[in-house]
Coordinates of C-alpha atoms and ligand atoms in Angstrom, one line a residue:
M26 CA 52.9 -119.9 -5.0
T27 CA 51.1 -119.3 -8.2
K28 CA 52.6 -119.6 -11.6
S29 CA 49.5 -121.8 -12.1
L30 CA 48.8 -120.3 -15.5
V31 CA 47.9 -122.4 -18.4
G32 CA 51.4 -122.8 -19.8
A33 CA 52.9 -123.7 -16.4
I34 CA 50.3 -126.4 -15.8
L35 CA 51.0 -128.1 -19.1
A36 CA 54.8 -127.7 -18.6
V37 CA 55.1 -129.8 -15.5
A38 CA 56.1 -133.1 -17.2
L39 CA 57.6 -135.8 -15.0
A40 CA 61.2 -137.0 -15.5
A41 CA 61.2 -140.4 -13.9
A42 CA 63.9 -141.2 -11.4
A43 CA 65.2 -144.7 -12.1
S44 CA 68.4 -145.1 -10.1
P45 CA 69.1 -141.5 -9.1
P46 CA 72.7 -140.2 -9.2
G47 CA 74.1 -138.5 -6.1
P48 CA 75.1 -134.9 -5.9
V49 CA 77.1 -133.5 -8.9
Y50 CA 79.6 -130.6 -8.4
I51 CA 79.4 -127.9 -11.1
D52 CA 82.4 -125.6 -10.7
P53 CA 81.2 -122.2 -11.8
L54 CA 84.8 -121.4 -12.9
L55 CA 84.5 -123.9 -15.6
Y56 CA 81.5 -122.1 -17.1
N57 CA 82.5 -118.5 -16.8
D58 CA 83.8 -118.3 -20.3
V59 CA 82.2 -120.6 -22.7
G60 CA 82.8 -118.8 -26.0
A61 CA 80.5 -117.9 -28.9
N62 CA 80.5 -121.5 -30.2
Y63 CA 79.1 -122.9 -27.0
T64 CA 76.3 -125.3 -28.0
K65 CA 74.2 -124.8 -24.9
W66 CA 73.4 -121.1 -24.9
R67 CA 70.0 -120.6 -23.2
N68 CA 67.9 -117.9 -24.9
S69 CA 64.9 -118.7 -22.7
S70 CA 64.6 -118.9 -18.9
A71 CA 62.3 -121.9 -19.5
I72 CA 65.4 -124.0 -20.5
G73 CA 67.3 -125.6 -17.5
F74 CA 71.0 -125.2 -16.9
N75 CA 72.5 -128.7 -17.0
P76 CA 76.1 -128.4 -18.3
T77 CA 77.2 -131.9 -17.1
N78 CA 74.4 -133.6 -18.9
T79 CA 73.6 -135.8 -15.9
A80 CA 70.2 -137.2 -16.2
P81 CA 67.6 -135.5 -14.0
P82 CA 66.5 -135.5 -11.3
F83 CA 69.8 -135.0 -9.4
I84 CA 71.4 -132.6 -7.0
Q85 CA 73.6 -129.8 -8.5
V86 CA 76.2 -128.4 -6.2
F87 CA 77.6 -125.0 -7.1
D88 CA 79.3 -124.4 -3.8
R89 CA 80.6 -127.3 -1.6
S90 CA 78.8 -125.9 1.4
F91 CA 75.6 -127.3 -0.2
L92 CA 76.8 -130.8 0.7
N93 CA 76.5 -129.8 4.3
I94 CA 72.8 -129.4 3.7
T95 CA 72.1 -132.5 1.5
G96 CA 74.6 -134.9 2.9
P97 CA 76.9 -136.9 0.6
S98 CA 74.5 -139.5 -0.6
A99 CA 71.1 -137.7 -0.9
T100 CA 68.8 -138.7 -3.7
I101 CA 65.6 -137.4 -5.2
R102 CA 62.7 -139.9 -5.5
K103 CA 59.2 -139.7 -6.7
I104 CA 56.6 -140.4 -4.0
A105 CA 53.3 -139.8 -5.8
S106 CA 52.2 -138.9 -9.3
N107 CA 49.1 -138.3 -11.3
P108 CA 50.1 -137.7 -14.9
G109 CA 47.9 -135.2 -16.7
F110 CA 46.7 -133.4 -13.6
A111 CA 48.8 -130.9 -11.7
F112 CA 47.6 -132.1 -8.3
A113 CA 50.7 -131.1 -6.4
H114 CA 51.3 -127.4 -7.1
E115 CA 50.3 -125.1 -4.3
A116 CA 50.0 -124.5 -0.5
P117 CA 52.0 -127.3 1.1
I118 CA 51.8 -127.6 4.9
Y119 CA 53.4 -130.2 7.0
V120 CA 51.4 -131.3 10.1
Q121 CA 54.1 -132.8 12.2
D122 CA 51.7 -134.2 14.9
L123 CA 49.9 -136.3 12.3
N124 CA 52.9 -136.7 9.9
L125 CA 50.8 -135.5 7.0
V126 CA 51.6 -133.2 4.1
I127 CA 48.5 -131.2 2.8
F128 CA 48.6 -129.3 -0.5
A129 CA 46.5 -128.1 -3.4
S130 CA 46.4 -128.6 -7.1
A131 CA 47.0 -125.9 -9.7
R132 CA 43.9 -124.3 -10.9
G133 CA 43.0 -125.9 -14.2
G134 CA 39.8 -127.0 -15.9
A135 CA 36.6 -126.1 -17.4
L136 CA 34.5 -124.3 -14.8
G137 CA 35.0 -120.8 -13.3
Y138 CA 34.4 -117.1 -13.9
S139 CA 35.3 -117.2 -17.5
G140 CA 34.3 -120.8 -18.0
W141 CA 38.0 -121.9 -18.0
Y142 CA 38.8 -123.0 -14.5
N143 CA 37.6 -125.6 -12.0
N144 CA 38.0 -125.3 -8.3
S145 CA 41.4 -126.5 -6.9
V146 CA 41.7 -129.9 -5.4
V147 CA 43.1 -130.2 -1.9
S148 CA 45.0 -133.4 -1.1
M149 CA 46.9 -135.0 1.7
I150 CA 49.6 -137.6 1.9
N151 CA 50.6 -139.7 4.9
M152 CA 54.3 -139.4 5.4
T153 CA 54.4 -142.5 7.6
E154 CA 53.2 -144.5 4.5
V155 CA 55.8 -142.6 2.4
D156 CA 58.6 -143.6 4.8
M157 CA 57.5 -147.3 4.8
A158 CA 57.3 -147.4 1.0
L159 CA 60.7 -145.7 0.5
A160 CA 62.3 -148.1 2.9
S161 CA 61.1 -151.0 0.9
T162 CA 62.8 -150.1 -2.3
T163 CA 65.6 -147.9 -3.7
G164 CA 63.6 -146.4 -6.5
D165 CA 60.4 -144.3 -6.9
V166 CA 57.1 -145.1 -5.1
N167 CA 53.6 -144.0 -5.7
I168 CA 51.6 -143.4 -2.6
Q169 CA 47.8 -142.9 -2.7
V170 CA 46.9 -139.3 -1.9
Q171 CA 43.5 -138.6 -0.3
T172 CA 41.3 -135.7 -1.3
L173 CA 40.0 -133.3 1.3
N174 CA 36.5 -132.1 0.7
L175 CA 36.3 -128.6 2.0
S176 CA 33.3 -126.3 2.3
D177 CA 32.2 -124.6 -0.9
D178 CA 33.0 -121.1 0.4
V179 CA 36.7 -122.1 0.3
Q180 CA 37.8 -122.3 -3.3
M181 CA 41.1 -121.8 -5.3
L182 CA 43.4 -122.5 -2.3
N183 CA 46.8 -121.1 -3.3
G184 CA 49.0 -120.6 -0.3
A185 CA 49.4 -122.0 3.2
T186 CA 51.3 -122.1 6.4
G187 CA 50.9 -123.6 9.8
P188 CA 49.8 -125.3 11.8
Y189 CA 48.5 -122.1 13.3
K190 CA 47.0 -122.6 16.7
G191 CA 46.4 -126.3 15.7
D192 CA 44.7 -125.4 12.3
L193 CA 45.9 -125.3 8.7
L194 CA 46.1 -121.7 7.5
F195 CA 45.3 -121.1 3.9
V196 CA 44.8 -118.1 1.5
T197 CA 42.4 -118.6 -1.3
A198 CA 42.5 -116.7 -4.7
G199 CA 38.7 -116.5 -4.8
R200 CA 36.7 -117.5 -7.8
A201 CA 34.3 -115.3 -9.8
L202 CA 32.6 -113.1 -7.2
L203 CA 33.6 -115.4 -4.3
P204 CA 36.1 -113.2 -2.5
P205 CA 39.7 -114.2 -1.9
S206 CA 40.2 -115.0 1.8
V207 CA 42.3 -116.1 4.7
V208 CA 40.9 -119.4 6.1
R209 CA 41.5 -121.7 9.0
V210 CA 41.0 -125.4 8.3
N211 CA 40.7 -128.2 10.8
P212 CA 43.5 -130.7 9.9
S213 CA 41.3 -133.6 11.1
P214 CA 37.9 -134.8 10.1
P215 CA 35.4 -133.2 9.4
Y216 CA 38.0 -130.6 8.0
N217 CA 35.6 -127.8 8.9
T218 CA 36.7 -124.3 7.8
T219 CA 36.4 -120.8 9.2
V220 CA 37.1 -117.7 7.0
I221 CA 38.8 -115.1 9.1
L222 CA 39.3 -112.4 6.5
D223 CA 37.9 -111.7 3.1
N224 CA 38.2 -108.0 2.5
F225 CA 40.2 -104.9 3.0
L226 CA 37.7 -102.4 4.6
G227 CA 35.0 -103.6 2.3
R228 CA 37.1 -104.0 -0.9
Q229 CA 37.9 -107.5 -2.3
F230 CA 41.5 -108.5 -2.7
N231 CA 42.7 -109.4 -6.2
S232 CA 43.6 -113.1 -5.6
L233 CA 45.6 -113.9 -2.5
D234 CA 48.7 -116.0 -3.2
D235 CA 50.7 -117.0 -0.2
I236 CA 50.8 -116.4 3.6
K237 CA 53.3 -116.7 6.5
I238 CA 53.3 -115.9 10.2
L239 CA 56.0 -113.6 11.5
P240 CA 58.1 -115.8 13.8
G241 CA 57.4 -115.2 17.5
T242 CA 54.0 -113.6 16.8
D243 CA 50.5 -114.5 15.7
I244 CA 50.6 -111.8 12.9
M245 CA 49.8 -112.9 9.3
F246 CA 51.5 -111.5 6.2
F247 CA 50.2 -112.3 2.7
T248 CA 50.7 -111.4 -0.9
D249 CA 48.0 -110.3 -3.4
P250 CA 48.9 -110.4 -7.1
P251 CA 46.3 -110.3 -9.9
Y252 CA 46.8 -113.9 -11.0
G253 CA 43.0 -114.6 -10.7
W254 CA 42.3 -112.0 -13.4
L255 CA 45.3 -113.0 -15.5
G256 CA 44.0 -116.6 -15.2
G257 CA 40.5 -115.7 -16.2
F258 CA 38.6 -116.6 -13.0
R259 CA 38.5 -113.2 -11.1
P260 CA 37.4 -109.7 -12.1
E261 CA 39.9 -107.1 -13.1
P262 CA 42.2 -106.2 -10.3
M263 CA 41.0 -103.2 -8.2
L264 CA 44.0 -103.0 -5.9
P265 CA 47.8 -102.7 -6.5
S266 CA 49.9 -105.8 -6.2
Q267 CA 50.7 -105.4 -2.5
V268 CA 51.7 -107.3 0.6
Y269 CA 49.4 -107.0 3.7
R270 CA 49.7 -107.5 7.4
F271 CA 46.7 -108.8 9.3
D272 CA 46.5 -109.0 13.1
P273 CA 43.6 -111.4 13.8
S274 CA 43.4 -110.3 17.4
T275 CA 42.4 -106.7 16.5
G276 CA 41.1 -107.3 13.0
Q277 CA 43.5 -104.6 11.6
V278 CA 44.7 -105.0 8.1
R279 CA 47.4 -102.8 6.5
V280 CA 49.7 -102.7 3.5
I281 CA 53.4 -103.2 4.5
A282 CA 55.0 -103.4 1.0
D283 CA 54.3 -102.5 -2.6
Q284 CA 56.0 -101.9 -5.9
F285 CA 55.9 -105.4 -7.2
V286 CA 54.8 -106.8 -10.6
L287 CA 53.4 -110.1 -9.4
P288 CA 54.3 -110.7 -5.7
N289 CA 54.0 -114.4 -4.9
G290 CA 55.8 -116.4 -2.2
I291 CA 56.6 -114.9 1.2
A292 CA 59.0 -116.1 3.9
F293 CA 60.7 -114.9 7.1
A294 CA 64.2 -115.6 8.4
P295 CA 63.9 -117.8 11.5
N296 CA 64.7 -114.8 13.8
G297 CA 61.9 -112.7 12.2
K298 CA 64.3 -109.9 11.3
T299 CA 64.2 -110.2 7.6
A300 CA 61.4 -111.0 5.1
F301 CA 61.6 -112.3 1.5
I302 CA 59.0 -111.8 -1.3
T303 CA 59.3 -113.6 -4.7
D304 CA 58.2 -111.6 -7.7
T305 CA 57.0 -113.8 -10.5
G306 CA 56.7 -110.8 -12.9
I307 CA 57.9 -112.6 -16.0
Y308 CA 54.7 -114.7 -16.0
G309 CA 52.2 -112.2 -17.3
G310 CA 49.5 -114.9 -17.8
L311 CA 47.4 -114.0 -20.8
L312 CA 49.7 -111.1 -21.4
G313 CA 52.5 -113.6 -22.1
T314 CA 55.9 -114.3 -20.7
N315 CA 58.4 -111.3 -20.8
Q316 CA 61.9 -112.1 -19.6
T317 CA 62.7 -108.5 -18.9
F318 CA 60.3 -108.6 -15.9
P319 CA 61.4 -109.8 -12.5
A320 CA 62.1 -113.4 -11.6
T321 CA 63.5 -112.0 -8.4
I322 CA 63.5 -112.6 -4.6
Y323 CA 63.5 -109.3 -2.7
Q324 CA 64.7 -109.1 0.8
F325 CA 63.5 -106.6 3.5
D326 CA 64.2 -105.7 7.0
V327 CA 61.1 -106.2 9.3
D328 CA 60.8 -103.0 11.3
P329 CA 60.8 -104.1 14.9
T330 CA 58.1 -101.7 15.9
T331 CA 55.8 -101.3 12.9
Q332 CA 56.5 -104.6 11.2
S333 CA 56.6 -102.7 7.9
F334 CA 59.0 -104.1 5.4
T335 CA 61.9 -101.6 4.9
N336 CA 65.3 -101.5 3.1
R337 CA 64.2 -103.4 0.0
R338 CA 67.0 -105.0 -1.9
V339 CA 67.5 -107.8 -4.4
F340 CA 68.3 -111.0 -2.6
A341 CA 68.6 -113.2 -5.8
Y342 CA 67.5 -113.4 -9.4
T343 CA 66.9 -116.9 -10.7
D344 CA 68.4 -118.2 -13.9
S345 CA 65.4 -120.5 -14.6
G346 CA 61.7 -119.8 -14.6
T347 CA 60.8 -117.7 -11.6
P348 CA 61.0 -118.1 -7.8
D349 CA 57.6 -119.3 -6.6
G350 CA 57.0 -120.7 -3.1
I351 CA 59.8 -119.8 -0.7
H352 CA 61.1 -121.3 2.6
L353 CA 64.1 -120.9 4.9
D354 CA 65.8 -123.6 6.9
T355 CA 67.0 -123.1 10.4
N356 CA 70.4 -121.9 9.2
G357 CA 68.9 -119.1 7.1
N358 CA 69.4 -120.8 3.7
V359 CA 66.7 -119.8 1.2
Y360 CA 64.8 -122.4 -0.9
S361 CA 62.5 -121.5 -3.7
G362 CA 60.7 -123.5 -6.4
C363 CA 62.0 -122.4 -9.9
G364 CA 61.8 -123.3 -13.5
D365 CA 64.2 -126.3 -13.3
G366 CA 63.8 -127.4 -9.7
I367 CA 64.3 -126.1 -6.2
H368 CA 67.1 -123.5 -6.0
V369 CA 69.0 -123.0 -2.7
W370 CA 70.9 -119.8 -1.8
N371 CA 72.9 -119.2 1.4
D372 CA 72.0 -116.2 3.6
E373 CA 74.2 -113.9 1.5
G374 CA 72.3 -114.7 -1.7
T375 CA 74.9 -117.0 -3.3
L376 CA 73.3 -119.9 -5.3
I377 CA 74.9 -123.0 -3.6
G378 CA 72.8 -125.7 -5.2
K379 CA 69.7 -127.0 -6.9
F380 CA 67.5 -130.0 -6.6
F381 CA 67.5 -130.2 -10.4
L382 CA 64.4 -131.7 -11.9
N383 CA 64.6 -130.2 -15.4
S384 CA 61.0 -129.2 -14.9
T385 CA 59.1 -126.5 -12.9
A386 CA 58.9 -127.0 -9.1
S387 CA 56.3 -124.7 -7.7
D388 CA 56.9 -125.2 -4.0
L389 CA 58.4 -127.4 -1.3
I390 CA 58.0 -128.2 2.4
F391 CA 60.4 -129.6 5.0
T392 CA 59.2 -132.8 6.8
K393 CA 60.7 -135.3 9.2
S394 CA 61.3 -137.5 6.1
G395 CA 63.2 -134.8 4.1
L396 CA 62.3 -132.1 1.7
V397 CA 59.1 -132.7 -0.2
I398 CA 58.9 -131.0 -3.6
L399 CA 55.7 -130.2 -5.5
E400 CA 56.3 -130.7 -9.2
G401 CA 52.8 -130.3 -10.5
T402 CA 52.0 -133.8 -11.8
A403 CA 54.4 -135.4 -9.2
M404 CA 55.7 -135.1 -5.7
K405 CA 59.3 -135.8 -4.8
D406 CA 61.1 -136.5 -1.7
H407 CA 64.7 -135.6 -1.0
G408 CA 65.9 -137.8 1.7
S409 CA 68.0 -135.8 4.1
A410 CA 67.6 -132.0 4.0
K411 CA 67.6 -130.4 7.4
S412 CA 64.8 -128.2 8.4
Ligands
LIG6 C1 83.7 -121.0 -33.8 O1 83.3 -121.7 -34.9 C2 83.7 -121.1 -36.2 C3 83.1 -121.8 -37.3 O2 83.4 -123.2 -37.2 C4 85.2 -121.0 -36.2 O3 85.7 -120.4 -37.4 C5 85.7 -120.2 -35.0 O4 87.1 -120.3 -35.0 C6 85.2 -120.8 -33.7 N1 85.5 -119.9 -32.7 C7 86.1 -120.4 -31.6 C8 86.5 -119.3 -30.5 O5 86.4 -121.5 -31.4
LIG7 C1 66.6 -119.7 -29.2 O1 67.4 -120.8 -29.4 C2 66.8 -121.8 -30.2 C3 67.8 -122.9 -30.3 O2 69.1 -122.5 -30.5 C4 66.5 -121.2 -31.6 O3 65.8 -122.2 -32.4 C5 65.5 -120.0 -31.4 O4 65.3 -119.4 -32.7 C6 66.2 -119.0 -30.5 N1 65.2 -118.0 -30.2 C7 65.5 -116.7 -30.2 C8 64.4 -115.7 -29.9 O5 66.6 -116.3 -30.4
LIG8 C1 80.3 -127.7 6.6 O1 79.9 -127.5 8.0 C2 81.0 -127.6 8.9 C3 80.4 -127.5 10.3 O2 79.5 -126.5 10.4 C4 82.0 -126.5 8.6 O3 83.1 -126.6 9.4 C5 82.5 -126.6 7.1 O4 83.3 -125.5 6.8 C6 81.3 -126.7 6.2 N1 81.8 -127.0 4.9 C7 81.7 -126.1 3.9 C8 82.2 -126.6 2.6 O5 81.0 -125.1 4.0
LIG9 C1 36.3 -129.6 -14.5 O1 34.9 -129.9 -14.1 C2 34.2 -130.6 -15.1 C3 32.8 -130.7 -14.6 O2 32.8 -131.3 -13.3 C4 34.9 -131.9 -15.4 O3 34.2 -132.6 -16.5 C5 36.3 -131.6 -15.8 O4 37.0 -132.9 -16.0 C6 37.0 -130.8 -14.8 N1 38.4 -130.5 -15.3 C7 39.5 -130.8 -14.6 C8 40.8 -130.4 -15.3 O5 39.4 -131.3 -13.5
LIG10 C1 49.2 -142.8 8.5 O1 49.6 -144.1 8.2 C2 49.9 -144.8 9.3 C3 50.4 -146.2 8.8 O2 49.5 -146.7 8.0 C4 48.7 -145.0 10.2 O3 49.0 -145.7 11.4 C5 48.2 -143.6 10.6 O4 47.0 -143.6 11.3 C6 48.0 -142.7 9.4 N1 47.8 -141.3 9.8 C7 46.7 -140.7 9.5 C8 46.5 -139.3 10.0 O5 45.8 -141.2 8.8
LIG11 C1 36.3 -136.8 -0.2 O1 35.2 -137.2 -1.0 C2 35.5 -138.3 -1.8 C3 34.3 -138.5 -2.7 O2 33.1 -138.5 -2.0 C4 35.8 -139.5 -0.9 O3 36.2 -140.6 -1.7 C5 37.0 -139.1 0.0 O4 37.3 -140.2 0.9 C6 36.7 -137.9 0.8 N1 37.9 -137.5 1.5 C7 38.1 -137.6 2.8 C8 39.4 -137.3 3.4 O5 37.2 -138.0 3.5
LIG12 C1 35.7 -127.0 13.7 O1 34.6 -127.3 14.5 C2 34.8 -127.4 15.9 C3 33.6 -127.9 16.6 O2 32.5 -127.1 16.3 C4 35.3 -126.0 16.4 O3 35.6 -126.1 17.8 C5 36.5 -125.6 15.6 O4 36.8 -124.3 16.0 C6 36.2 -125.6 14.1 N1 37.5 -125.3 13.4 C7 37.6 -124.6 12.4 C8 38.9 -124.4 11.8 O5 36.6 -124.1 11.8
LIG13 C1 58.9 -106.9 -22.7 O1 58.7 -105.7 -21.8 C2 59.4 -104.6 -22.3 C3 59.3 -103.6 -21.2 O2 58.0 -103.3 -21.0 C4 59.0 -104.2 -23.6 O3 59.7 -103.1 -24.1 C5 59.1 -105.4 -24.6 O4 58.5 -105.0 -25.8 C6 58.4 -106.6 -24.1 N1 58.7 -107.7 -24.9 C7 57.8 -108.5 -25.4 C8 58.4 -109.7 -26.2 O5 56.6 -108.4 -25.1
LIG14 C1 65.2 -131.1 -20.2 O1 64.0 -130.8 -20.6 C2 63.9 -130.3 -22.0 C3 62.5 -129.9 -22.3 O2 62.1 -128.9 -21.5 C4 64.5 -131.4 -22.9 O3 64.5 -130.9 -24.2 C5 65.8 -131.8 -22.4 O4 66.3 -132.9 -23.2 C6 65.8 -132.2 -21.0 N1 67.2 -132.4 -20.5 C7 67.6 -133.4 -19.9 C8 69.0 -133.5 -19.5 O5 66.8 -134.3 -19.6

């Protein structure tokens, strides 16, 4: 769930939702042959695909099965915003018991290893308050988010999952010489923290990005791209861009997949048999964007014995931006934050719809109140997605 490079932070402008339109069907057959004189050719993946000109945000349906997920009258509504600060960018967790969504900002600002970055800000929003506010109007609302004040040894939170044994589970990208880490955080006051891993046999990770637990186990899997270095707040990478497996009961850490440019989001199918890694390779940070690099979700089999990731194949390549945070619903549909909103593929890798914002969505989380979308400077709620 990174993409939190300078350009991406500035790019997350908010398109306000006045009276949101319902789902709009876009028949792919109508756009298979547009001809050389088409006025909407996209020569950059930063430009969204919006052939019907419907005002965003709205729901794009590329396959009618998507309506089974959204329902016929779903809408996208803004629930919190903070223009000018990408407060809603990373590491969303839904704590069902407390009905809270906890998440982190993008990493922007003046302090840090190179003097460019401040620590990330961790926030929470009370979904009970969101529900009450949404019920009182048909438009957008703006709920107060609270800042969590975590211990100083937990900085640059970038990915999350949980609750894990009652705690929030985060990975941090580290900051300057403070090592990247896997951290448990108490979801209730005083929000105390315990770092459970900060090295690979004495070597610092590059900048951990995202983490998930393999369903049915307590085993943690996380990604380690060099975004901290590309972003100017970590030393030069000293490990390849890999995916690791960590068994907290034995302390054993091992690499279970490599050959990525910038491995980012991670997710498992509900049955734990397949894994998904997003590669945000086109965002080279200070090296610039290069559209010939991956914006790709890779799928793997999870070896039932070793839990290594095998049989790598392309699951999907996104037409817009790059897939960032990734989550599956209980039916195996795959959701990922991309350059123009949240894209949804069925379990075969067919794009069936988008929650189209016309701006970058970095991540999402399923809650009792629907799908909550992190859009950098704003958070959105989509009323009726199943989880
Ligand atoms: C495209 O536009 C040019 C210039 O107006 C015209 O000559 C040509 O016939 C058009 N091509 C098509 C396929 O419409
Ligand atoms: C991309 O398209 C825009 C608008 O049509 C044009 O201004 C720009 O020069 C094009 N860029 C490239 C690299 O072709
Ligand atoms: C929607 O779901 C129902 C029930 O599972 C199924 O029968 C129907 O075929 C689905 N519709 C589409 C368009 O996939
Ligand atoms: C970064 O921290 C400095 C010093 O606390 C503060 O002045 C600045 O506003 C911060 N920047 C951001 C983007 O939060
Ligand atoms: C969330 O808000 C509701 C309604 O105001 C309140 O009853 C509840 O205690 C809040 N939850 C937390 C964890 O603060
Ligand atoms: C975090 O600290 C700020 C500033 O001291 C305070 O306003 C805020 O209430 C604290 N957050 C929580 C959840 O206690
Ligand atoms: C928080 O502190 C309590 C009381 O000391 C302890 O039982 C708990 O394990 C701590 N949780 C974390 C995540 O550090
Ligand atoms: C993009 O990457 C390719 C392959 O490395 C390289 O050939 C090309 O010059 C790069 N393009 C830009 C614009 O940097
Ligand atoms: C989408 O955003 C782009 C800027 O990224 C803007 O030029 C365009 O008008 C927007 N499209 C719609 C339909 O709002």
